[in-house]
Amino acid sequence: MSREPATVESAARRARQRAREDLVREIVEVARQKLATDGAAALSLRAVARELGMVSSAVYRYVASRDELLTLLIVDAYDSLGAAAERAEAKVDRADVVGRFDAICHAARRWALRHPHEYALIYGSPVPGYAAPQETVGPATRVTRLLATLLAEMRQGGLVDPASVPDHGPGLRKALAPVRTAIADEVPDDMVLRGIMAWTYLFGAISFELFGHLHNVVAEAPSAREAFFEAELTRIAGLLGLTG
Amino acid sequence: MSREPATVESAARRARQRAREDLVREIVEVARQKLATDGAAALSLRAVARELGMVSSAVYRYVASRDELLTLLIVDAYDSLGAAAERAEAKVDRADVVGRFDAICHAARRWALRHPHEYALIYGSPVPGYAAPQETVGPATRVTRLLATLLAEMRQGGLVDPASVPDHGPGLRKALAPVRTAIADEVPDDMVLRGIMAWTYLFGAISFELFGHLHNVVAEAPSAREAFFEAELTRIAGLLGLTG
DNA sequence: TGTACATCAGTGAACGCGCGTTCACTGATGTAC
DNA sequence: TGTACATCAGTGAACGCGCGTTCACTGATGTAC
């Protein structure tokens, strides 16, 4: 009759629920470490269970399948990368558009160098037989959103040089329809294109460095790699129309 | 005493040798099909042997290990991509530098769309535990060499606008030391940088499209994807200094 | 031309491994009356 | 306060799978004298 029992009941339930969530977090944490040391291929539910001192079947209380664990890791990686980029960007003076762009790019690269396997999981070859479910979409767009905001501000600030815009024709307009749902109509096609290209270039460059394609091209020393990345950013800022 | 026996002997040897080489080719061919349908993770010596109607141990007469088979496939993929790009480039009028650049890029993209798993093998995440041996280096640089040649011709033709060259400082010069062994000193650092960037962008763009990152950004229809790629190339040609 | 020997492709069984997932169960903890 | 019942975390054994690699072998073909 009183609410007491109900309250006590839900308090206990909540406690159990919290314990559950803690364990899920612990599982993901261990899985992330396995990923970091051995790569995605070596990631198995049994290995995670072993590490946690559980029997392998017990993990199934918390995670439905290997695919679900992969999804958790992917979401985790996108979030970690997104948060790093957001933190770096937030530190820069709002008016310094070039500085904000640089901050995002450097943060993304640094994160990738520190978490190579997590990076490979989200920007490398797709895991065969795995289809990313809906819940990965949000976290996946955090870096993109930062860049899109920058783009919009550039347009408002009149930072774009309209004289040198090539004529792309109606094909591009149609092709960009999906991304238009998130970007104001006033932003011209060519500018959207340049935004996507900056984003493409950023992760293309990081992938090339991380996956070994700069071997015999750019010196291996971290300082050399940084100098090269810096030069790339200068040129990409130029592509974006940022005259920094 | 006469050379006869020796000749006969080596003729027989050669026949056996040819049979051997044929079988190695057959093994690689079957492996490539497995790769194309099921991806690199599903590739196993046992599966290849099964497909060939052999017992799994017999494959070891021809291929030393799974890693060696992977190497053969990687070399194969680089060669196939390189040949496709070379063929496409060769068809264009030598004087049409922009046309040659476009031909290389379109050929690379087409090849990747037709051979997604082979593309992922060479431009996706590195296979964990596998280190590419020396013999992959040559085939890996075929597309790069095409682009480098183009770059050199552009410089000789005076196609570059030196006015808009940003000052990169001495860091870039040091960083580019390795690639300098293959490129004339007269080509300025910024031009080498732009060449590498065009190359980076090309494969960054192909990877983004193939690995699903354009989902919800660019319409899925092949015609839309092509129009978008075309627009990217226009902008990248601009980055290279090609005013096509 | 005929015979002893060498080469080598392919066989079949085996070793030892780790995986994802299921299922009936034990036992601790919380809930209801 | 005490008892019957419900919930649910974790166990342990098992199923069925495929893998890479080794090894002693058979049998066909080629070689040398």
Coordinates of C-alpha atoms (C1' of nucleotides) in Angstrom, one line a residue:
Chain A
M1 CA 0.0 0.0 0.0
S2 CA 2.7 2.5 0.9
R3 CA 5.3 3.2 -1.7
E4 CA 8.0 1.8 0.5
P5 CA 8.3 -1.7 -0.9
A6 CA 8.2 -0.4 -4.4
T7 CA 11.0 2.1 -3.6
V8 CA 13.1 -0.6 -1.9
E9 CA 12.5 -2.9 -4.8
S10 CA 13.6 -0.5 -7.4
A11 CA 16.6 0.6 -5.3
A12 CA 17.8 -3.0 -5.3
R13 CA 17.0 -3.3 -9.0
R14 CA 18.9 -0.2 -9.7
A15 CA 21.9 -1.6 -7.7
R16 CA 21.8 -4.8 -9.8
Q17 CA 21.4 -2.7 -12.9
R18 CA 24.5 -0.6 -12.0
A19 CA 26.5 -3.8 -11.4
R20 CA 25.5 -5.0 -14.7
E21 CA 26.5 -1.8 -16.4
D22 CA 29.8 -1.9 -14.6
L23 CA 30.5 -5.3 -15.9
V24 CA 29.6 -4.4 -19.4
R25 CA 32.0 -1.5 -19.2
E26 CA 34.7 -3.8 -17.8
I27 CA 34.1 -6.2 -20.7
V28 CA 34.4 -3.5 -23.2
E29 CA 37.6 -2.2 -21.5
V30 CA 39.3 -5.6 -21.6
A31 CA 38.2 -6.0 -25.2
R32 CA 39.7 -2.7 -26.1
Q33 CA 43.0 -3.7 -24.5
K34 CA 42.9 -7.0 -26.5
L35 CA 42.2 -4.9 -29.6
A36 CA 45.0 -2.5 -28.9
T37 CA 47.6 -5.3 -28.4
D38 CA 46.6 -8.0 -30.8
G39 CA 44.3 -6.4 -33.3
A40 CA 40.7 -7.0 -34.2
A41 CA 41.2 -10.5 -35.6
A42 CA 42.5 -11.8 -32.3
L43 CA 39.5 -10.5 -30.4
S44 CA 37.4 -13.3 -29.1
L45 CA 34.7 -13.5 -26.4
R46 CA 36.7 -16.4 -24.9
A47 CA 39.8 -14.4 -24.6
V48 CA 37.9 -11.6 -22.9
A49 CA 36.3 -14.0 -20.5
R50 CA 39.7 -15.5 -19.7
E51 CA 41.1 -12.1 -18.9
L52 CA 38.2 -11.4 -16.6
G53 CA 38.5 -14.7 -14.8
M54 CA 35.1 -15.7 -16.0
V55 CA 34.0 -18.8 -17.8
S56 CA 33.3 -18.0 -21.4
S57 CA 29.6 -18.6 -21.3
A58 CA 29.2 -16.0 -18.5
V59 CA 30.0 -13.2 -20.9
Y60 CA 26.8 -14.0 -22.7
R61 CA 24.9 -12.6 -19.7
Y62 CA 26.2 -9.2 -20.7
V63 CA 26.9 -9.3 -24.4
A64 CA 24.7 -11.1 -26.9
S65 CA 27.3 -12.1 -29.4
R66 CA 30.7 -11.3 -30.8
D67 CA 29.1 -8.9 -33.2
E68 CA 27.5 -6.9 -30.4
L69 CA 30.9 -6.6 -28.7
L70 CA 32.3 -5.3 -31.9
T71 CA 29.6 -2.8 -32.1
L72 CA 30.3 -1.6 -28.6
L73 CA 34.0 -1.2 -29.5
I74 CA 33.2 0.7 -32.7
V75 CA 30.9 3.1 -30.8
D76 CA 33.6 3.5 -28.2
A77 CA 36.3 4.3 -30.8
Y78 CA 34.1 6.8 -32.6
D79 CA 33.3 8.5 -29.3
S80 CA 36.8 8.6 -28.1
L81 CA 38.1 10.1 -31.3
G82 CA 35.2 12.5 -31.5
A83 CA 35.7 13.7 -27.9
A84 CA 39.5 14.2 -28.5
A85 CA 38.7 16.4 -31.6
E86 CA 36.1 18.3 -29.7
R87 CA 38.3 19.0 -26.7
A88 CA 41.1 20.2 -29.0
E89 CA 38.9 22.4 -31.1
A90 CA 37.2 24.0 -28.0
K91 CA 40.6 25.3 -26.8
V92 CA 41.1 27.5 -29.8
D93 CA 39.9 31.1 -30.1
R94 CA 36.5 31.0 -31.9
A95 CA 37.6 33.6 -34.4
D96 CA 40.6 31.6 -35.5
V97 CA 39.0 29.4 -38.1
V98 CA 42.3 28.1 -39.4
G99 CA 43.5 27.3 -35.9
R100 CA 40.3 25.4 -35.2
F101 CA 40.7 23.4 -38.4
D102 CA 44.3 22.6 -37.5
A103 CA 43.3 21.6 -34.0
I104 CA 40.7 19.1 -35.2
C105 CA 43.1 17.5 -37.7
H106 CA 46.0 17.3 -35.3
A107 CA 43.8 15.8 -32.6
A108 CA 42.5 13.2 -35.0
R109 CA 46.0 12.2 -36.1
R110 CA 47.3 12.1 -32.6
W111 CA 44.4 9.9 -31.5
A112 CA 44.9 7.6 -34.4
L113 CA 48.7 7.2 -33.7
R114 CA 47.8 6.4 -30.1
H115 CA 45.0 3.9 -30.9
P116 CA 46.1 2.4 -34.2
H117 CA 43.9 -0.7 -33.9
E118 CA 40.9 1.2 -32.9
Y119 CA 41.5 3.5 -35.8
A120 CA 41.8 0.5 -38.1
L121 CA 38.5 -0.8 -36.8
I122 CA 36.6 2.3 -37.8
Y123 CA 38.5 3.7 -40.8
G124 CA 40.2 0.5 -42.1
S125 CA 38.7 -2.3 -44.1
P126 CA 35.2 -3.3 -43.0
V127 CA 35.1 -6.4 -40.9
P128 CA 33.8 -9.1 -43.2
G129 CA 30.3 -10.3 -42.3
Y130 CA 29.7 -7.4 -40.0
A131 CA 27.1 -4.7 -40.8
A132 CA 27.3 -1.6 -38.7
P133 CA 24.0 -1.1 -36.9
Q134 CA 22.1 2.2 -36.5
E135 CA 23.6 3.0 -33.1
T136 CA 27.1 3.6 -34.6
V137 CA 25.8 6.4 -36.8
G138 CA 25.7 9.2 -34.1
P139 CA 29.1 8.7 -32.7
A140 CA 30.5 8.3 -36.2
T141 CA 29.6 11.8 -37.1
R142 CA 31.2 13.8 -34.3
V143 CA 34.3 14.8 -36.2
T144 CA 32.2 15.5 -39.3
R145 CA 29.9 17.8 -37.3
L146 CA 32.8 19.8 -36.1
L147 CA 34.0 20.3 -39.7
A148 CA 30.5 21.1 -40.9
T149 CA 30.1 23.8 -38.3
L150 CA 33.4 25.3 -39.3
L151 CA 32.2 25.3 -42.9
A152 CA 29.0 27.1 -42.0
E153 CA 30.9 29.8 -40.1
M154 CA 33.3 30.3 -42.9
R155 CA 30.5 31.0 -45.3
Q156 CA 28.9 33.4 -42.9
G157 CA 32.2 35.2 -42.3
G158 CA 32.6 35.6 -46.1
L159 CA 35.9 33.7 -46.0
V160 CA 35.2 32.0 -49.3
D161 CA 36.6 33.2 -52.6
P162 CA 33.8 32.7 -55.1
A163 CA 35.8 33.8 -58.1
S164 CA 37.7 30.5 -58.4
V165 CA 34.8 28.2 -58.1
P166 CA 34.7 25.6 -60.9
D167 CA 31.4 24.8 -62.5
H168 CA 30.4 21.3 -61.5
G169 CA 27.1 21.0 -63.2
P170 CA 23.8 19.4 -61.9
G171 CA 25.4 16.0 -61.3
L172 CA 27.1 17.1 -58.2
R173 CA 23.9 18.8 -56.8
K174 CA 22.0 15.5 -57.1
A175 CA 24.9 13.5 -55.6
L176 CA 25.0 15.7 -52.5
A177 CA 21.3 15.3 -51.8
P178 CA 21.8 13.1 -48.7
V179 CA 24.2 15.4 -46.9
R180 CA 22.0 18.4 -47.7
T181 CA 19.6 17.3 -45.0
A182 CA 22.2 18.5 -42.5
I183 CA 23.6 21.5 -44.3
A184 CA 21.9 24.9 -45.0
D185 CA 20.9 25.5 -48.7
E186 CA 22.8 28.7 -48.7
V187 CA 26.1 26.9 -48.6
P188 CA 27.0 26.4 -52.2
D189 CA 27.7 22.9 -53.6
D190 CA 31.3 23.6 -54.2
M191 CA 31.8 24.5 -50.6
V192 CA 30.1 21.3 -49.4
L193 CA 32.3 19.4 -51.8
R194 CA 35.4 21.1 -50.3
G195 CA 34.3 20.3 -46.8
I196 CA 33.8 16.6 -47.7
M197 CA 37.2 16.6 -49.4
A198 CA 38.9 18.1 -46.4
W199 CA 37.4 15.4 -44.3
T200 CA 38.3 12.7 -46.8
Y201 CA 41.8 14.0 -47.0
L202 CA 42.3 14.1 -43.3
F203 CA 41.5 10.4 -42.9
G204 CA 43.2 9.5 -46.2
A205 CA 46.4 11.0 -44.9
I206 CA 46.1 9.4 -41.5
S207 CA 45.4 6.0 -43.1
F208 CA 48.4 6.3 -45.4
E209 CA 50.7 7.1 -42.5
L210 CA 49.3 4.4 -40.3
F211 CA 49.0 1.7 -42.8
G212 CA 52.6 2.1 -44.0
H213 CA 52.1 3.7 -47.5
L214 CA 54.5 6.6 -46.6
H215 CA 57.3 4.1 -46.2
N216 CA 60.2 5.1 -48.5
V217 CA 58.4 8.3 -49.2
V218 CA 58.4 10.4 -46.0
A219 CA 61.1 9.9 -43.3
E220 CA 60.0 7.7 -40.4
A221 CA 61.0 10.0 -37.6
P222 CA 58.0 11.4 -35.8
S223 CA 59.2 14.9 -36.3
A224 CA 59.4 14.4 -40.0
R225 CA 56.0 12.9 -40.1
E226 CA 54.6 15.9 -38.2
A227 CA 56.3 18.4 -40.5
F228 CA 54.9 16.6 -43.5
F229 CA 51.4 16.5 -41.9
E230 CA 51.7 20.2 -41.2
A231 CA 52.5 20.9 -44.8
E232 CA 49.6 18.8 -45.9
L233 CA 47.3 20.8 -43.7
T234 CA 48.6 24.1 -45.1
R235 CA 47.7 22.9 -48.6
I236 CA 44.3 21.5 -47.5
A237 CA 43.4 24.8 -45.8
G238 CA 44.2 26.4 -49.2
L239 CA 41.8 23.9 -50.8
L240 CA 39.1 24.9 -48.3
G241 CA 39.6 28.5 -49.2
L242 CA 41.2 29.3 -45.8
T243 CA 44.1 31.7 -46.4
G244 CA 45.9 31.1 -43.1
Chain B
M1 CA 79.6 -36.9 -73.9
S2 CA 77.4 -35.1 -76.4
R3 CA 75.1 -32.4 -75.1
E4 CA 72.1 -34.5 -75.9
P5 CA 71.4 -36.0 -72.5
A6 CA 71.9 -32.6 -70.8
T7 CA 69.4 -31.0 -73.2
V8 CA 66.9 -33.8 -72.8
E9 CA 67.3 -33.6 -69.1
S10 CA 66.8 -29.9 -68.9
A11 CA 63.8 -30.1 -71.3
A12 CA 62.2 -32.5 -68.9
R13 CA 63.1 -30.3 -66.0
R14 CA 61.7 -27.3 -67.8
A15 CA 58.4 -29.2 -68.4
R16 CA 58.1 -30.1 -64.7
Q17 CA 59.1 -26.5 -63.8
R18 CA 56.3 -25.2 -66.1
A19 CA 53.8 -27.6 -64.6
R20 CA 54.8 -26.3 -61.2
E21 CA 54.4 -22.7 -62.2
D22 CA 51.0 -23.5 -63.7
L23 CA 49.9 -25.0 -60.5
V24 CA 51.2 -22.0 -58.4
R25 CA 49.2 -19.8 -60.8
E26 CA 46.1 -21.9 -60.3
I27 CA 46.5 -21.8 -56.6
V28 CA 46.8 -18.0 -56.6
E29 CA 43.8 -17.8 -59.0
V30 CA 41.6 -19.9 -56.7
A31 CA 42.8 -17.9 -53.7
R32 CA 42.0 -14.7 -55.5
Q33 CA 38.4 -16.0 -56.1
K34 CA 38.1 -16.9 -52.4
L35 CA 39.3 -13.5 -51.5
A36 CA 36.8 -11.9 -53.9
T37 CA 33.8 -13.7 -52.5
D38 CA 34.6 -14.2 -48.8
G39 CA 37.3 -11.6 -47.9
A40 CA 40.8 -12.0 -46.6
A41 CA 39.8 -13.4 -43.3
A42 CA 38.1 -16.4 -44.9
L43 CA 41.2 -17.2 -46.9
S44 CA 42.8 -20.5 -45.8
L45 CA 45.2 -22.9 -47.4
R46 CA 42.7 -25.7 -46.7
A47 CA 39.9 -23.9 -48.5
V48 CA 42.1 -23.4 -51.5
A49 CA 43.2 -27.0 -51.5
R50 CA 39.6 -28.2 -51.2
E51 CA 38.6 -26.0 -54.2
L52 CA 41.4 -27.6 -56.2
G53 CA 40.5 -31.1 -55.3
M54 CA 43.8 -31.6 -53.5
V55 CA 44.5 -32.7 -50.0
S56 CA 45.5 -29.7 -47.9
S57 CA 49.1 -30.9 -47.3
A58 CA 49.7 -31.0 -51.1
V59 CA 49.5 -27.2 -51.4
Y60 CA 52.6 -27.0 -49.3
R61 CA 54.6 -28.4 -52.3
Y62 CA 53.8 -25.1 -54.0
V63 CA 53.4 -22.5 -51.3
A64 CA 55.5 -22.4 -48.2
S65 CA 52.8 -21.0 -45.8
R66 CA 49.7 -19.0 -45.6
D67 CA 51.8 -15.8 -45.4
E68 CA 53.5 -16.6 -48.6
L69 CA 50.2 -17.1 -50.3
L70 CA 49.1 -13.7 -49.0
T71 CA 52.3 -12.1 -50.4
L72 CA 51.5 -13.6 -53.8
L73 CA 48.0 -12.2 -53.6
I74 CA 49.3 -8.8 -52.6
V75 CA 51.8 -8.7 -55.4
D76 CA 49.1 -9.8 -57.8
A77 CA 46.7 -7.1 -56.6
Y78 CA 49.3 -4.3 -57.0
D79 CA 50.2 -5.6 -60.4
S80 CA 46.6 -5.8 -61.6
L81 CA 45.8 -2.3 -60.3
G82 CA 49.1 -0.9 -61.8
A83 CA 48.5 -2.5 -65.2
A84 CA 44.9 -1.1 -65.3
A85 CA 46.1 2.4 -64.5
E86 CA 49.0 2.1 -67.1
R87 CA 46.7 0.9 -69.8
A88 CA 44.2 3.7 -69.2
E89 CA 46.9 6.4 -69.1
A90 CA 48.6 5.1 -72.3
K91 CA 45.4 5.7 -74.3
V92 CA 45.4 9.5 -73.7
D93 CA 47.2 12.0 -75.8
R94 CA 50.6 12.7 -74.3
A95 CA 50.1 16.4 -74.3
D96 CA 46.8 16.2 -72.4
V97 CA 48.2 16.2 -68.9
V98 CA 44.9 16.7 -67.2
G99 CA 43.4 13.9 -69.3
R100 CA 46.2 11.5 -68.3
F101 CA 45.7 12.4 -64.6
D102 CA 42.0 11.8 -64.9
A103 CA 42.5 8.5 -66.7
I104 CA 44.8 7.2 -63.9
C105 CA 42.4 8.1 -61.2
H106 CA 39.3 6.7 -62.9
A107 CA 41.1 3.5 -63.7
A108 CA 42.2 3.1 -60.1
R109 CA 38.6 3.7 -58.9
R110 CA 37.1 1.4 -61.4
W111 CA 39.6 -1.3 -60.5
A112 CA 38.8 -0.9 -56.8
L113 CA 35.1 -1.1 -57.3
R114 CA 35.5 -4.3 -59.3
H115 CA 38.0 -5.9 -56.9
P116 CA 36.9 -4.6 -53.5
H117 CA 38.6 -7.3 -51.4
E118 CA 41.8 -7.1 -53.3
Y119 CA 41.7 -3.4 -52.8
A120 CA 41.1 -3.8 -49.1
L121 CA 44.0 -6.2 -49.0
I122 CA 46.5 -3.6 -50.3
Y123 CA 44.9 -0.3 -49.1
G124 CA 42.9 -1.3 -46.1
S125 CA 44.0 -2.2 -42.6
P126 CA 47.3 -4.1 -42.5
V127 CA 46.8 -7.9 -42.0
P128 CA 47.8 -8.4 -38.3
G129 CA 51.0 -10.4 -37.9
Y130 CA 51.9 -10.0 -41.5
A131 CA 54.9 -7.9 -42.6
A132 CA 55.1 -7.2 -46.3
P133 CA 58.4 -8.6 -47.7
Q134 CA 60.6 -6.8 -50.2
E135 CA 59.1 -8.3 -53.3
T136 CA 55.9 -6.3 -52.8
V137 CA 57.7 -3.0 -53.1
G138 CA 58.1 -2.9 -56.9
P139 CA 54.5 -3.7 -57.9
A140 CA 53.3 -1.4 -55.1
T141 CA 54.8 1.6 -56.8
R142 CA 53.4 1.3 -60.3
V143 CA 50.6 3.8 -59.9
T144 CA 52.9 6.1 -58.0
R145 CA 55.4 6.0 -60.8
L146 CA 52.8 7.1 -63.3
L147 CA 51.9 10.1 -61.1
A148 CA 55.5 11.0 -60.6
T149 CA 56.2 11.0 -64.3
L150 CA 53.2 13.3 -64.8
L151 CA 54.6 15.6 -62.1
A152 CA 58.0 15.8 -63.8
E153 CA 56.4 16.6 -67.2
M154 CA 54.3 19.3 -65.6
R155 CA 57.4 21.0 -64.2
Q156 CA 59.2 20.8 -67.6
G157 CA 56.1 22.1 -69.4
G158 CA 56.0 25.1 -67.0
L159 CA 52.5 24.2 -65.9
V160 CA 53.0 25.2 -62.3
D161 CA 52.1 28.5 -60.9
P162 CA 55.0 29.5 -58.6
A163 CA 53.3 32.6 -57.2
S164 CA 50.9 30.7 -54.9
V165 CA 53.4 28.4 -53.3
P166 CA 53.3 28.5 -49.5
D167 CA 56.5 28.6 -47.6
H168 CA 56.9 25.2 -45.9
G169 CA 60.3 25.7 -44.2
P170 CA 63.1 23.3 -43.8
G171 CA 61.1 20.6 -42.0
L172 CA 59.4 19.5 -45.2
R173 CA 62.6 19.3 -47.1
K174 CA 64.0 16.8 -44.5
A175 CA 60.8 14.9 -44.3
L176 CA 60.9 14.3 -48.1
A177 CA 64.4 12.9 -48.2
P178 CA 63.4 9.3 -48.9
V179 CA 61.2 10.1 -51.9
R180 CA 64.0 12.4 -53.2
T181 CA 66.0 9.4 -54.3
A182 CA 63.4 8.9 -57.1
I183 CA 62.7 12.5 -58.0
A184 CA 64.9 15.2 -59.6
D185 CA 66.2 17.9 -57.4
E186 CA 64.8 20.6 -59.7
V187 CA 61.2 19.7 -58.7
P188 CA 60.4 22.0 -55.8
D189 CA 59.4 20.6 -52.4
D190 CA 55.9 22.0 -52.7
M191 CA 55.4 20.2 -56.0
V192 CA 56.5 16.9 -54.6
L193 CA 54.1 17.5 -51.7
R194 CA 51.3 18.2 -54.0
G195 CA 52.1 15.0 -56.0
I196 CA 52.0 12.9 -52.8
M197 CA 48.8 14.7 -51.8
A198 CA 47.1 13.9 -55.1
W199 CA 48.1 10.2 -54.6
T200 CA 46.9 10.3 -51.0
Y201 CA 43.7 11.9 -52.0
L202 CA 43.0 9.4 -54.7
F203 CA 43.2 6.4 -52.4
G204 CA 41.6 8.3 -49.5
A205 CA 38.6 9.0 -51.7
I206 CA 38.4 5.4 -53.0
S207 CA 38.7 4.0 -49.5
F208 CA 35.9 6.3 -48.2
E209 CA 33.6 5.2 -51.0
L210 CA 34.4 1.6 -50.7
F211 CA 34.5 1.3 -46.9
G212 CA 31.1 3.0 -46.6
H213 CA 31.9 6.4 -45.2
L214 CA 30.0 8.2 -47.9
H215 CA 26.8 6.6 -46.7
N216 CA 24.3 9.3 -45.9
V217 CA 26.6 11.8 -47.5
V218 CA 26.7 11.1 -51.2
A219 CA 23.8 9.3 -53.0
E220 CA 24.4 5.6 -53.5
A221 CA 23.6 5.5 -57.2
P222 CA 26.7 4.7 -59.3
S223 CA 26.0 7.8 -61.4
A224 CA 25.9 10.0 -58.3
R225 CA 29.1 8.4 -57.1
E226 CA 30.8 9.0 -60.4
A227 CA 29.6 12.7 -60.6
F228 CA 31.0 13.2 -57.1
F229 CA 34.3 11.6 -57.9
E230 CA 34.5 13.7 -61.1
A231 CA 34.0 16.9 -59.0
E232 CA 36.7 15.7 -56.5
L233 CA 39.1 15.2 -59.4
T234 CA 38.4 18.7 -60.7
R235 CA 39.3 20.2 -57.3
I236 CA 42.4 17.9 -56.9
A237 CA 43.6 18.9 -60.4
G238 CA 43.4 22.4 -59.1
L239 CA 45.4 21.5 -56.1
L240 CA 48.1 20.0 -58.3
G241 CA 48.2 23.3 -60.3
L242 CA 46.5 21.8 -63.3
T243 CA 44.1 24.3 -64.7
G244 CA 42.0 21.9 -66.8
Chain C
dT1 C1' 67.2 -51.8 -74.8
dG2 C1' 66.9 -52.9 -69.7
dT3 C1' 67.6 -52.2 -65.0
dA4 C1' 68.7 -49.7 -60.6
dC5 C1' 68.2 -45.4 -58.7
dA6 C1' 66.7 -40.5 -57.9
dT7 C1' 63.2 -37.1 -58.0
dC8 C1' 59.2 -35.3 -56.6
dA9 C1' 53.8 -34.7 -56.7
dG10 C1' 50.3 -36.0 -54.0
dT11 C1' 48.1 -38.9 -49.9
dG12 C1' 46.1 -39.6 -45.5
dA13 C1' 46.4 -39.4 -40.8
dA14 C1' 47.4 -36.9 -37.1
dC15 C1' 48.7 -33.0 -33.6
dG16 C1' 47.2 -29.3 -31.1
dC17 C1' 44.8 -25.3 -31.2
dG18 C1' 41.0 -21.8 -30.4
dC19 C1' 36.6 -20.4 -31.6
dG20 C1' 31.2 -19.1 -30.9
dT21 C1' 27.4 -20.7 -28.8
dT22 C1' 24.0 -23.6 -26.1
dC23 C1' 22.2 -25.7 -22.1
dA24 C1' 21.0 -27.7 -17.7
dC25 C1' 22.6 -26.6 -13.3
dT26 C1' 23.9 -24.3 -8.7
dG27 C1' 23.6 -21.0 -5.4
dA28 C1' 23.2 -16.4 -3.7
dT29 C1' 20.2 -12.6 -3.2
dG30 C1' 15.9 -10.1 -3.2
dT31 C1' 10.6 -10.1 -2.8
dA32 C1' 5.9 -11.0 -1.1
dC33 C1' 2.9 -12.3 2.2
Chain D
dT1 C1' 10.2 -12.1 12.0
dG2 C1' 9.8 -16.3 9.0
dT3 C1' 8.9 -18.9 5.0
dA4 C1' 8.0 -19.9 0.0
dC5 C1' 9.0 -18.2 -4.3
dA6 C1' 11.3 -15.5 -8.1
dT7 C1' 15.3 -13.5 -10.1
dC8 C1' 19.5 -13.9 -12.1
dA9 C1' 24.9 -14.2 -12.1
dG10 C1' 28.0 -17.5 -12.9
dT11 C1' 29.5 -22.7 -13.8
dG12 C1' 31.1 -26.6 -16.4
dA13 C1' 30.5 -29.6 -19.9
dA14 C1' 29.6 -30.2 -24.4
dC15 C1' 28.8 -29.7 -29.7
dG16 C1' 30.7 -29.0 -33.9
dC17 C1' 33.7 -26.4 -36.5
dG18 C1' 37.9 -25.1 -39.2
dC19 C1' 42.5 -23.9 -39.1
dG20 C1' 48.1 -24.4 -40.1
dT21 C1' 51.4 -27.5 -40.3
dT22 C1' 54.1 -32.0 -40.0
dC23 C1' 55.3 -36.5 -41.4
dA24 C1' 55.9 -41.1 -43.1
dC25 C1' 54.2 -43.0 -47.1
dT26 C1' 53.0 -44.4 -52.2
dG27 C1' 53.5 -44.3 -56.9
dA28 C1' 54.6 -42.2 -61.1
dT29 C1' 58.0 -40.3 -64.0
dG30 C1' 62.7 -39.2 -65.4
dT31 C1' 67.9 -40.3 -65.4
dA32 C1' 72.3 -42.9 -65.7
dC33 C1' 74.8 -46.5 -67.0

